[in-house]
Coordinates of C-alpha atoms in Angstrom, one line a residue:
K4 CA -22.5 10.4 24.0
M5 CA -23.6 11.1 27.5
A6 CA -24.6 7.4 27.8
E7 CA -25.8 6.3 31.2
V8 CA -25.2 9.5 33.0
S9 CA -27.6 12.4 32.5
R10 CA -26.2 15.7 31.4
R11 CA -27.1 17.4 34.7
E12 CA -25.5 14.6 36.7
F13 CA -22.4 14.7 34.6
L14 CA -22.0 18.5 34.9
K15 CA -22.3 18.1 38.7
Y16 CA -19.7 15.4 38.6
I17 CA -17.3 17.3 36.3
A18 CA -17.5 20.4 38.6
A19 CA -16.3 18.2 41.4
L20 CA -13.1 17.3 39.6
G21 CA -11.9 20.8 40.3
V22 CA -9.1 20.9 37.7
G23 CA -8.4 19.0 34.6
L24 CA -9.5 18.3 31.1
A25 CA -11.5 15.1 30.6
I26 CA -12.2 13.5 27.3
G27 CA -14.6 10.6 27.6
G28 CA -16.8 8.5 25.4
G29 CA -19.6 8.5 27.9
I30 CA -18.8 5.0 29.2
G31 CA -17.0 5.8 32.4
Y32 CA -15.3 8.7 34.1
S33 CA -12.5 8.8 36.6
A34 CA -11.0 11.4 38.9
R35 CA -7.5 9.9 39.4
K36 CA -5.2 12.9 38.7
P37 CA -6.0 16.6 39.0
E38 CA -4.7 17.1 35.5
V39 CA -5.9 17.0 31.9
K40 CA -7.3 13.5 31.3
I41 CA -9.0 11.3 28.8
V42 CA -11.0 8.5 30.4
K43 CA -12.8 5.6 28.8
K44 CA -13.8 2.2 30.2
G45 CA -11.1 -0.3 30.1
A46 CA -8.4 2.1 29.0
E47 CA -5.2 2.7 31.0
E48 CA -3.7 6.2 30.7
V49 CA 0.1 5.5 30.7
G50 CA 2.2 2.9 28.9
G51 CA 5.4 2.6 27.0
K52 CA 7.0 5.3 24.8
I53 CA 5.5 5.3 21.3
K54 CA 8.3 7.3 19.7
E55 CA 11.1 9.6 20.7
K56 CA 9.3 12.8 19.8
I57 CA 5.6 13.6 19.2
K58 CA 5.6 16.4 16.6
I59 CA 2.8 19.0 16.3
G60 CA 2.6 21.5 13.5
H61 CA 0.9 24.8 14.3
I62 CA -0.2 26.9 11.4
A63 CA -1.3 30.5 12.0
I64 CA -0.9 34.1 10.7
F65 CA 2.6 35.2 11.8
S66 CA 3.1 38.0 9.3
G67 CA 1.2 41.1 8.1
P68 CA -1.4 43.2 9.9
F69 CA -3.0 40.2 11.6
S70 CA 0.3 38.6 12.8
T71 CA -0.7 39.2 16.4
Y72 CA -3.3 36.4 16.0
G73 CA -0.5 33.9 15.4
E74 CA 1.3 35.1 18.5
L75 CA -1.9 34.8 20.6
Q76 CA -2.3 31.2 19.5
K77 CA 1.4 30.4 20.0
R78 CA 1.2 31.6 23.7
G79 CA -1.4 28.9 24.4
S80 CA 0.1 26.0 22.5
L81 CA 3.7 26.7 23.6
L82 CA 2.6 27.0 27.3
A83 CA 0.9 23.6 27.0
V84 CA 4.0 22.0 25.4
E85 CA 6.2 23.4 28.1
E86 CA 4.0 22.1 30.8
I87 CA 3.8 18.7 29.3
N88 CA 7.5 18.3 28.7
K89 CA 8.3 19.5 32.2
A90 CA 6.0 16.8 33.5
G91 CA 7.7 14.1 31.5
G92 CA 6.2 14.4 28.0
I93 CA 3.6 12.1 26.5
M94 CA 4.2 8.6 27.8
G95 CA 7.9 9.5 28.0
S96 CA 8.0 11.1 24.5
K97 CA 9.0 14.7 24.3
V98 CA 6.7 17.0 22.4
E99 CA 8.1 19.3 19.7
I100 CA 5.9 22.0 18.2
I101 CA 6.8 23.6 14.8
Y102 CA 5.3 26.9 13.9
R103 CA 4.5 27.9 10.3
D104 CA 3.1 31.1 8.8
S105 CA -0.1 30.8 6.7
A106 CA 0.3 34.5 5.7
A107 CA -3.6 34.4 5.7
K108 CA -3.4 32.8 2.2
P109 CA -5.1 29.4 1.4
A110 CA -2.4 28.2 -1.0
E111 CA 0.4 29.1 1.4
A112 CA -1.4 27.3 4.3
V113 CA -1.8 24.2 2.2
K114 CA 1.9 24.3 1.2
Q115 CA 2.8 24.5 4.9
V116 CA 0.5 21.5 5.8
R117 CA 2.3 19.4 3.2
S118 CA 5.7 20.5 4.4
L119 CA 4.9 19.9 8.1
V120 CA 3.7 16.4 7.4
E121 CA 6.1 15.3 4.6
S122 CA 9.3 17.1 5.5
E123 CA 9.0 17.6 9.3
G124 CA 7.2 14.4 10.1
C125 CA 4.4 16.0 12.1
D126 CA 1.9 13.7 13.7
F127 CA -0.8 16.4 14.2
I128 CA -1.7 19.8 12.8
I129 CA -3.4 22.5 14.9
G130 CA -4.3 26.2 14.3
I131 CA -5.7 28.1 11.2
D132 CA -7.0 31.6 11.6
S133 CA -9.0 32.5 8.5
S134 CA -12.3 31.0 7.3
G135 CA -11.1 31.0 3.7
V136 CA -7.8 29.4 4.6
V137 CA -9.4 26.6 6.7
L138 CA -11.7 25.5 3.8
A139 CA -8.6 25.0 1.6
V140 CA -6.6 23.2 4.3
A141 CA -9.4 20.8 5.3
E142 CA -9.6 19.6 1.7
V143 CA -6.1 18.2 1.8
M144 CA -6.3 16.6 5.3
P145 CA -7.5 13.2 3.9
E146 CA -4.5 13.2 1.5
V147 CA -1.9 13.8 4.2
N148 CA -4.1 11.7 6.6
K149 CA -3.3 13.6 9.8
L150 CA -5.7 15.1 12.4
L151 CA -6.3 18.8 12.2
F152 CA -7.6 20.6 15.3
V153 CA -9.0 24.0 14.2
T154 CA -8.4 26.5 16.9
H155 CA -9.7 29.8 15.4
A156 CA -11.3 29.8 11.9
A157 CA -15.1 30.0 12.3
T158 CA -17.0 29.4 9.1
H159 CA -19.9 26.9 9.5
R160 CA -19.1 25.6 6.1
L161 CA -16.1 23.7 7.5
T162 CA -18.1 21.4 9.8
E163 CA -21.5 21.5 7.9
E164 CA -20.2 21.0 4.4
L165 CA -16.7 19.5 4.5
V166 CA -17.0 17.3 7.6
Y167 CA -20.7 16.4 7.7
K168 CA -21.7 16.4 4.0
K169 CA -18.4 15.6 2.3
G170 CA -17.2 13.2 5.0
I171 CA -13.7 14.6 5.8
K172 CA -13.1 12.9 9.1
Q173 CA -9.6 14.2 9.8
V174 CA -10.8 17.6 10.9
F175 CA -12.1 18.6 14.4
R176 CA -12.9 22.2 15.4
I177 CA -12.2 23.1 19.0
A178 CA -13.3 26.7 18.8
V179 CA -16.8 28.2 18.7
P180 CA -18.0 28.5 15.1
V181 CA -19.7 31.4 13.4
Y182 CA -22.9 30.4 15.3
Q183 CA -21.5 32.6 18.1
D184 CA -21.0 35.5 15.7
G185 CA -24.3 35.3 13.9
I186 CA -26.9 33.3 15.8
M187 CA -25.9 34.0 19.4
A188 CA -25.5 37.7 18.5
A189 CA -29.1 37.7 17.3
F190 CA -30.3 36.4 20.7
I191 CA -28.5 39.4 22.4
A192 CA -29.9 41.8 19.8
S193 CA -33.4 40.5 20.3
K194 CA -33.3 41.9 23.9
L195 CA -32.2 45.3 22.9
P196 CA -34.5 48.2 21.9
A197 CA -33.0 48.6 18.5
K198 CA -35.3 48.0 15.5
R199 CA -33.1 49.2 12.6
W200 CA -30.0 47.2 12.2
G201 CA -27.0 47.8 10.0
C202 CA -23.7 46.1 9.6
V203 CA -20.0 46.8 8.9
H204 CA -18.3 43.5 8.1
P205 CA -15.1 42.2 6.6
D206 CA -15.6 41.5 2.9
Y207 CA -15.0 37.7 2.9
E208 CA -16.6 34.4 4.0
Y209 CA -16.6 35.2 7.8
G210 CA -18.4 38.5 7.3
Y211 CA -20.9 37.1 4.9
A212 CA -21.8 34.0 7.0
S213 CA -22.1 36.0 10.3
W214 CA -24.4 38.6 8.8
E215 CA -26.6 36.0 7.1
L216 CA -27.0 34.0 10.3
F217 CA -27.6 37.1 12.3
K218 CA -30.4 38.4 10.0
K219 CA -32.2 35.0 9.7
T220 CA -32.2 34.4 13.4
L221 CA -33.1 37.9 14.5
A222 CA -35.9 38.1 12.0
K223 CA -37.5 35.1 13.7
L224 CA -36.9 36.3 17.2
R225 CA -38.0 39.9 16.5
P226 CA -40.3 40.2 13.4
D227 CA -40.5 43.9 14.0
V228 CA -36.8 44.6 13.1
E229 CA -35.5 45.9 9.8
F230 CA -32.1 45.5 8.2
V231 CA -31.4 48.8 6.7
G232 CA -27.8 48.9 5.5
E233 CA -24.7 46.9 4.8
A234 CA -21.1 48.0 4.5
W235 CA -18.2 45.6 3.5
A236 CA -14.6 46.5 4.3
K237 CA -11.6 45.0 2.5
I238 CA -9.0 43.4 4.8
G239 CA -6.6 46.1 5.8
T240 CA -9.0 49.0 5.4
T241 CA -7.4 52.2 6.9
D242 CA -10.3 54.6 6.2
F243 CA -13.7 53.4 7.3
T244 CA -15.4 56.8 7.1
P245 CA -17.0 56.3 3.7
L246 CA -18.5 53.0 4.9
I247 CA -19.6 54.6 8.2
S248 CA -21.2 57.4 6.3
S249 CA -23.1 55.1 4.0
I250 CA -24.5 53.2 7.0
M251 CA -25.4 56.4 9.0
E252 CA -27.4 57.6 6.0
K253 CA -29.7 54.7 6.7
K254 CA -30.3 55.8 10.3
P255 CA -29.6 52.5 12.1
D256 CA -30.2 52.2 15.8
G257 CA -28.2 49.0 16.0
I258 CA -24.9 47.8 14.6
H259 CA -23.6 44.3 14.1
T260 CA -19.9 44.0 13.2
V261 CA -17.5 41.1 13.1
E262 CA -14.4 43.2 12.4
W263 CA -11.4 41.9 14.2
G264 CA -7.7 42.6 14.7
F265 CA -6.1 45.8 13.4
D266 CA -9.2 46.5 11.3
L267 CA -11.4 46.5 14.4
F268 CA -9.1 49.0 16.1
T269 CA -9.3 51.4 13.2
F270 CA -13.1 51.0 12.9
V271 CA -13.9 51.6 16.5
R272 CA -11.7 54.7 16.6
Q273 CA -13.3 56.2 13.5
A274 CA -16.8 55.2 14.6
K275 CA -16.2 57.3 17.7
Q276 CA -15.0 60.2 15.7
T277 CA -17.9 60.1 13.2
G278 CA -20.7 59.7 15.9
L279 CA -21.7 56.2 15.0
F280 CA -21.7 55.1 18.6
D281 CA -24.0 58.0 19.5
A282 CA -26.5 56.8 16.9
V283 CA -26.9 53.4 18.6
K284 CA -26.8 54.5 22.2
Y285 CA -29.7 53.4 24.4
D286 CA -30.5 53.7 28.1
G287 CA -28.2 50.9 29.4
G288 CA -25.5 50.8 26.8
Y289 CA -25.0 50.6 23.1
A290 CA -26.9 48.5 20.5
W291 CA -23.5 47.6 19.2
I292 CA -22.7 43.9 18.9
N293 CA -19.1 42.9 18.1
P294 CA -18.8 39.1 18.5
M295 CA -15.0 38.9 18.6
G296 CA -14.6 42.3 20.3
Y297 CA -13.3 40.8 23.5
S298 CA -10.1 39.5 21.9
I299 CA -7.2 40.3 24.1
D300 CA -5.4 42.2 21.3
A301 CA -8.5 44.5 20.9
M302 CA -8.8 45.1 24.6
E303 CA -5.0 45.8 25.0
A304 CA -5.0 48.2 22.0
L305 CA -8.3 50.0 22.6
K306 CA -8.7 50.0 26.3
S307 CA -10.9 52.9 27.3
E308 CA -11.4 53.9 23.6
Y309 CA -13.9 51.1 23.3
P310 CA -17.1 52.7 24.9
E311 CA -18.5 51.1 28.0
G312 CA -21.8 49.3 27.4
C313 CA -21.0 47.8 24.0
W314 CA -21.8 44.1 23.7
V315 CA -18.8 41.9 22.9
S316 CA -17.8 38.3 23.1
G317 CA -15.1 35.8 21.9
R318 CA -14.5 32.1 21.5
Y319 CA -13.4 32.1 25.1
I320 CA -13.4 34.8 27.8
W321 CA -10.6 34.6 30.4
M322 CA -13.0 35.4 33.3
Y323 CA -15.5 32.7 32.4
P324 CA -16.2 30.1 33.6
D325 CA -15.4 30.5 37.2
T326 CA -13.7 27.1 37.7
P327 CA -10.5 26.0 39.3
L328 CA -9.2 24.8 35.9
N329 CA -9.8 28.1 34.2
K330 CA -8.2 30.0 37.1
K331 CA -5.2 27.8 36.9
F332 CA -4.8 28.3 33.2
V333 CA -5.2 32.1 33.4
K334 CA -2.6 32.3 36.2
A335 CA -0.2 30.1 34.3
H336 CA -0.7 32.2 31.1
L337 CA -0.2 35.5 33.0
D338 CA 3.0 34.1 34.8
R339 CA 4.5 32.9 31.5
W340 CA 3.5 35.7 29.1
G341 CA 2.4 38.7 31.2
H342 CA -0.9 38.8 29.3
F343 CA -4.4 37.5 29.9
P344 CA -5.1 34.5 27.5
A345 CA -6.8 35.2 24.2
Y346 CA -9.6 32.9 23.0
S347 CA -7.3 31.4 20.4
G348 CA -4.7 30.8 23.1
E349 CA -7.1 28.8 25.1
T350 CA -8.2 26.7 22.1
S351 CA -4.6 26.1 21.2
Y352 CA -3.7 25.1 24.7
T353 CA -6.7 22.7 24.8
A354 CA -5.8 21.2 21.5
V355 CA -2.3 20.2 22.6
Y356 CA -3.6 18.6 25.8
M357 CA -6.2 16.7 23.8
I358 CA -3.5 15.3 21.7
K359 CA -1.6 14.3 24.8
K360 CA -4.5 12.4 26.3
L361 CA -5.5 10.8 23.0
I362 CA -2.1 9.2 22.8
E363 CA -2.0 8.2 26.5
M364 CA -5.4 6.6 26.3
T365 CA -5.1 4.8 23.0
K366 CA -1.3 4.0 23.1
T367 CA -1.2 4.6 19.4
L368 CA -0.8 7.2 16.7
D369 CA -3.4 5.5 14.5
I370 CA -5.7 8.2 13.2
D371 CA -8.8 6.0 12.9
T372 CA -8.5 5.1 16.5
H373 CA -8.1 8.7 17.5
I374 CA -11.1 9.8 15.4
K375 CA -13.4 7.1 17.0
T376 CA -12.1 8.2 20.5
L377 CA -12.9 11.9 19.9
E378 CA -16.3 11.4 18.3
D379 CA -19.2 11.9 20.8
S380 CA -16.6 12.7 23.5
T381 CA -16.7 15.2 26.3
V382 CA -13.9 17.6 27.0
Y383 CA -13.4 19.5 30.3
S384 CA -11.2 22.5 29.5
P385 CA -10.5 26.0 30.7
A386 CA -13.4 27.2 28.5
G387 CA -15.7 24.8 30.2
V388 CA -17.3 21.6 29.1
R389 CA -17.0 20.9 25.4
F390 CA -19.1 18.2 23.6
I391 CA -17.4 16.9 20.4
R392 CA -20.3 15.9 18.0
K393 CA -19.7 12.8 16.0
K394 CA -21.5 13.9 12.9
D395 CA -19.7 17.2 12.3
H396 CA -16.7 17.1 14.7
Q397 CA -17.7 20.4 16.1
A398 CA -17.0 21.2 19.8
V399 CA -20.2 22.4 21.3
Y400 CA -19.8 24.8 24.2
S401 CA -21.3 28.1 25.2
V402 CA -19.4 31.5 25.5
P403 CA -21.3 34.4 26.9
Y404 CA -21.6 38.0 25.7
G405 CA -21.1 40.9 28.0
Q406 CA -20.9 44.6 28.1
I407 CA -17.6 46.4 28.2
K408 CA -16.7 48.0 31.6
H409 CA -13.6 50.0 32.4
D410 CA -12.4 48.8 35.8
P411 CA -9.2 50.5 37.1
S412 CA -8.4 47.3 38.9
Y413 CA -7.5 45.6 35.6
P414 CA -5.1 46.7 32.8
I415 CA -7.8 45.9 30.2
P416 CA -11.6 46.3 30.1
V417 CA -13.6 43.6 31.7
L418 CA -17.1 42.3 30.9
T419 CA -20.2 42.8 33.0
N420 CA -23.8 41.7 32.6
L421 CA -22.8 38.3 31.1
Q422 CA -25.6 36.8 29.0
S423 CA -25.8 33.4 27.4
V424 CA -28.0 30.5 26.2
P425 CA -27.1 26.8 26.2
A426 CA -24.8 26.1 23.3
E427 CA -26.9 23.1 22.1
D428 CA -29.8 25.5 21.6
Y429 CA -28.1 28.1 19.4
Y430 CA -25.8 25.8 17.5
R431 CA -27.1 24.5 14.2
H432 CA -27.6 20.7 14.3
P433 CA -27.0 18.0 11.7
P434 CA -28.5 17.7 9.1
F435 CA -28.5 21.5 9.1
K436 CA -31.8 22.0 7.5
E437 CA -33.3 24.3 10.0
M438 CA -32.2 27.7 11.3
P439 CA -32.4 28.7 15.0
P440 CA -34.3 29.6 16.9
F441 CA -35.6 26.1 17.1
R442 CA -39.3 25.7 17.9
E443 CA -38.8 25.0 21.6
L444 CA -36.7 28.1 22.1
Y445 CA -39.6 30.5 22.1
K446 CA -40.8 29.0 25.4
K447 CA -37.8 27.5 27.0
V448 CA -34.7 29.4 26.0
L449 CA -35.4 32.9 24.8
P450 CA -36.9 34.1 28.1
K451 CA -33.6 33.1 29.8
A452 CA -31.4 34.9 27.3

């Protein structure tokens, strides 16, 4: 809760901190050390060692065509662990992080959760790439009774159904949910000239949820649009041309796609070859919206192959926000790995530091105490200010969309013309009975999009 301080006052204050990650319950804030911090009235940050090692289990995809995504997460979490241990650990306890491969399979991920907790003695679990996987993993968290910090998987069903409705309190999502992929994407689409929208999406939960939210929101924002075609690609598709042809037959002038990873590389290249980009070109860019298109793996793989002017985003963008903390993180990541940080790298980095400060503040590994501390808290992180909602344990923060630009000063494309709306205005809210845009958006938010 923001409690006594107004949101505007708090944001001014948090900007003055310069660097750090603050997690607070809205009771009191402190600027003692220019580092990651949790602050709450009456709490001291450092005390005696709780145990010899704090163990964190990190589950991600480390094999198969999407294995890059595990590596992107690992860069962030390992960087955080190295920084923390170099500075003395957590209250004197060294941090050990153990990586396990989900293989993008729900059953395998559940197996790894049990192993990490029961055999390895992990105190916390972070990670999870796939929407289908996270729904399975969340179901077993009450049984193992450890906190899970979700750093990638996006389905809204996790927080809306499993946390809010079913009451699974052991799960917190640090990453932007599918609201970014569907709802925020619709705000961008509403400002483009396209009136006939089609989609090419992965054929599983993430694709279905993104398209459904996109259609419902855009239909409200722009009653004049039509949704003329859908194409669904199996994971690992190597030939998108039949799907592209089926969409082009519908003559769309706008495309919404949440393809990601290796599938995205293939799709973009074949879309160029078949003329799909030409079909959605307008004066000022392309009516092409790819919510996770600014993943670092995509930019490093495609580079100039991804046409300038396409609209893309992520769950974090390394050039945003322009804060000392984000600049510090980007530099540290570049120095350690030789790559700009991916969105899942930032969320994994933030998750580890949240664990550090939870322990330092509460001086315990008691999960109930940690849950109460995190609920209605505020997190100042490289991605900006995150608000952790009590009812659904979703981190609320805004990530902009931008248009791809090829700048020879950088080894990968950058984004220009950044566009955003306040996260609290495009995120769905408990009890999740209404769809954005909310009533006040027509006058207050949409003109600013």
